Amino acid sequence: MNSDLKGHKKKKSIGFRFAWKGIKEVWSSERNFRIHLIAGTLCIAAGAALRVSTVEWALLIIMIAIVITLEMINSSIERVMDYLAPQYHPLAGLVKDIAAGAVLIASIASLIVGGFIFVPHLITLF
């Protein structure tokens, strides 16, 4: 194996290690991340129990990924703003509010998509 390929594999390994470290940090420090991850897990369990279609699975996975990703980005933005503006600054607060708003919009959209997917399946059960 040539040295370029070995270096590439090592860089990928290090990248995954850093990514995993970030995920563990958000899990341990951010309550909303844990709530969204648990909600996503429950949606996956409901999808399996209700035997949703392939397209419905795709929509569920995409919405879960969007919410979790935005939650991680929001956490990152909050930390950067806390670092840049240790004392309260209205602009720092506004930036944090905007990032939190993005998570809220994605969460509401995921609830709507989940409703479109799960309600018809639940109606057929009763």
Short mmCIF file of C-alpha atoms in Angstrom, two decimals:
data_model
loop_
_atom_site.label_atom_id
_atom_site.label_comp_id
_atom_site.label_asym_id
_atom_site.label_seq_id
_atom_site.Cartn_x
_atom_site.Cartn_y
_atom_site.Cartn_z
CA MET A 1 0.00 0.00 0.00
CA ASN A 2 1.49 3.35 -0.92
CA SER A 3 2.05 6.07 1.67
CA ASP A 4 -0.58 8.42 0.14
CA LEU A 5 -3.31 5.84 0.68
CA LYS A 6 -2.15 5.15 4.24
CA GLY A 7 -2.15 8.88 4.99
CA HIS A 8 -5.66 9.23 3.54
CA LYS A 9 -6.99 6.38 5.69
CA LYS A 10 -5.34 7.84 8.78
CA LYS A 11 -6.88 11.27 8.08
CA LYS A 12 -10.33 9.67 7.65
CA SER A 13 -9.89 7.80 10.92
CA ILE A 14 -8.90 10.97 12.74
CA GLY A 15 -11.83 12.83 11.17
CA PHE A 16 -14.30 10.20 12.37
CA ARG A 17 -12.72 10.29 15.82
CA PHE A 18 -13.19 14.07 16.04
CA ALA A 19 -16.75 13.79 14.73
CA TRP A 20 -17.60 11.10 17.30
CA LYS A 21 -16.03 13.27 20.03
CA GLY A 22 -18.32 16.13 18.98
CA ILE A 23 -21.40 13.91 19.05
CA LYS A 24 -20.52 12.60 22.52
CA GLU A 25 -19.95 16.17 23.76
CA VAL A 26 -23.34 17.36 22.50
CA TRP A 27 -25.02 14.26 23.97
CA SER A 28 -23.49 14.88 27.39
CA SER A 29 -24.00 18.63 27.51
CA GLU A 30 -27.15 19.47 25.55
CA ARG A 31 -30.51 18.38 26.95
CA ASN A 32 -32.42 19.32 23.78
CA PHE A 33 -30.09 17.19 21.67
CA ARG A 34 -30.89 14.17 23.86
CA ILE A 35 -34.62 14.94 23.65
CA HIS A 36 -34.49 15.18 19.84
CA LEU A 37 -32.40 12.02 19.55
CA ILE A 38 -34.81 10.09 21.78
CA ALA A 39 -37.79 11.45 19.81
CA GLY A 40 -36.09 10.37 16.58
CA THR A 41 -35.49 6.90 18.00
CA LEU A 42 -39.17 6.66 18.98
CA CYS A 43 -40.15 7.69 15.44
CA ILE A 44 -37.95 4.94 14.03
CA ALA A 45 -39.56 2.43 16.39
CA ALA A 46 -43.04 3.66 15.39
CA GLY A 47 -42.10 3.44 11.72
CA ALA A 48 -40.99 -0.16 12.19
CA ALA A 49 -44.11 -1.07 14.17
CA LEU A 50 -46.43 0.55 11.63
CA ARG A 51 -44.48 -0.81 8.65
CA VAL A 52 -44.19 2.52 6.87
CA SER A 53 -43.30 2.59 3.18
CA THR A 54 -39.82 3.18 1.77
CA VAL A 55 -40.68 6.77 0.86
CA GLU A 56 -42.07 7.36 4.36
CA TRP A 57 -38.85 5.92 5.83
CA ALA A 58 -36.82 8.29 3.71
CA LEU A 59 -38.86 11.28 4.88
CA LEU A 60 -38.60 10.22 8.52
CA ILE A 61 -34.82 9.74 8.35
CA ILE A 62 -34.32 13.04 6.52
CA MET A 63 -36.41 14.98 9.06
CA ILE A 64 -34.68 13.33 12.02
CA ALA A 65 -31.28 14.11 10.51
CA ILE A 66 -32.24 17.73 9.83
CA VAL A 67 -33.43 18.34 13.39
CA ILE A 68 -30.44 16.64 15.01
CA THR A 69 -27.98 18.39 12.69
CA LEU A 70 -29.54 21.79 13.34
CA GLU A 71 -29.46 21.12 17.07
CA MET A 72 -25.72 20.44 16.82
CA ILE A 73 -25.17 23.57 14.72
CA ASN A 74 -27.22 25.58 17.22
CA SER A 75 -25.07 24.26 20.08
CA SER A 76 -21.92 25.20 18.17
CA ILE A 77 -23.21 28.71 17.48
CA GLU A 78 -24.13 29.16 21.14
CA ARG A 79 -20.62 28.18 22.21
CA VAL A 80 -18.93 30.43 19.68
CA MET A 81 -21.09 33.37 20.72
CA ASP A 82 -20.36 32.70 24.41
CA TYR A 83 -16.66 32.71 23.57
CA LEU A 84 -16.80 35.87 21.46
CA ALA A 85 -19.10 37.77 23.82
CA PRO A 86 -18.56 36.48 27.40
CA GLN A 87 -20.57 39.44 28.71
CA TYR A 88 -24.10 39.76 27.44
CA HIS A 89 -24.34 41.49 24.11
CA PRO A 90 -27.68 41.99 22.30
CA LEU A 91 -26.25 40.91 18.94
CA ALA A 92 -24.85 37.69 20.44
CA GLY A 93 -28.25 37.00 21.96
CA LEU A 94 -29.94 37.64 18.62
CA VAL A 95 -27.59 35.26 16.80
CA LYS A 96 -28.35 32.56 19.37
CA ASP A 97 -32.09 33.21 19.07
CA ILE A 98 -31.94 32.90 15.27
CA ALA A 99 -30.10 29.58 15.51
CA ALA A 100 -32.64 28.31 18.05
CA GLY A 101 -35.42 29.45 15.73
CA ALA A 102 -34.00 27.29 12.95
CA VAL A 103 -34.21 24.26 15.24
CA LEU A 104 -37.78 25.16 16.17
CA ILE A 105 -38.86 25.46 12.53
CA ALA A 106 -37.29 22.10 11.68
CA SER A 107 -38.89 20.50 14.74
CA ILE A 108 -42.34 21.79 13.80
CA ALA A 109 -41.85 20.64 10.20
CA SER A 110 -40.82 17.20 11.45
CA LEU A 111 -43.95 16.99 13.60
CA ILE A 112 -46.08 17.84 10.57
CA VAL A 113 -44.30 15.27 8.38
CA GLY A 114 -44.62 12.71 11.18
CA GLY A 115 -48.33 13.47 11.41
CA PHE A 116 -48.78 12.95 7.67
CA ILE A 117 -46.98 9.63 7.93
CA PHE A 118 -48.23 8.20 11.23
CA VAL A 119 -51.85 9.39 11.47
CA PRO A 120 -53.12 7.42 8.43
CA HIS A 121 -51.35 4.28 9.70
CA LEU A 122 -52.84 4.75 13.17
CA ILE A 123 -56.33 5.35 11.75
CA THR A 124 -56.21 2.02 9.92
CA LEU A 125 -55.44 0.27 13.23
CA PHE A 126 -58.66 1.51 14.81
#
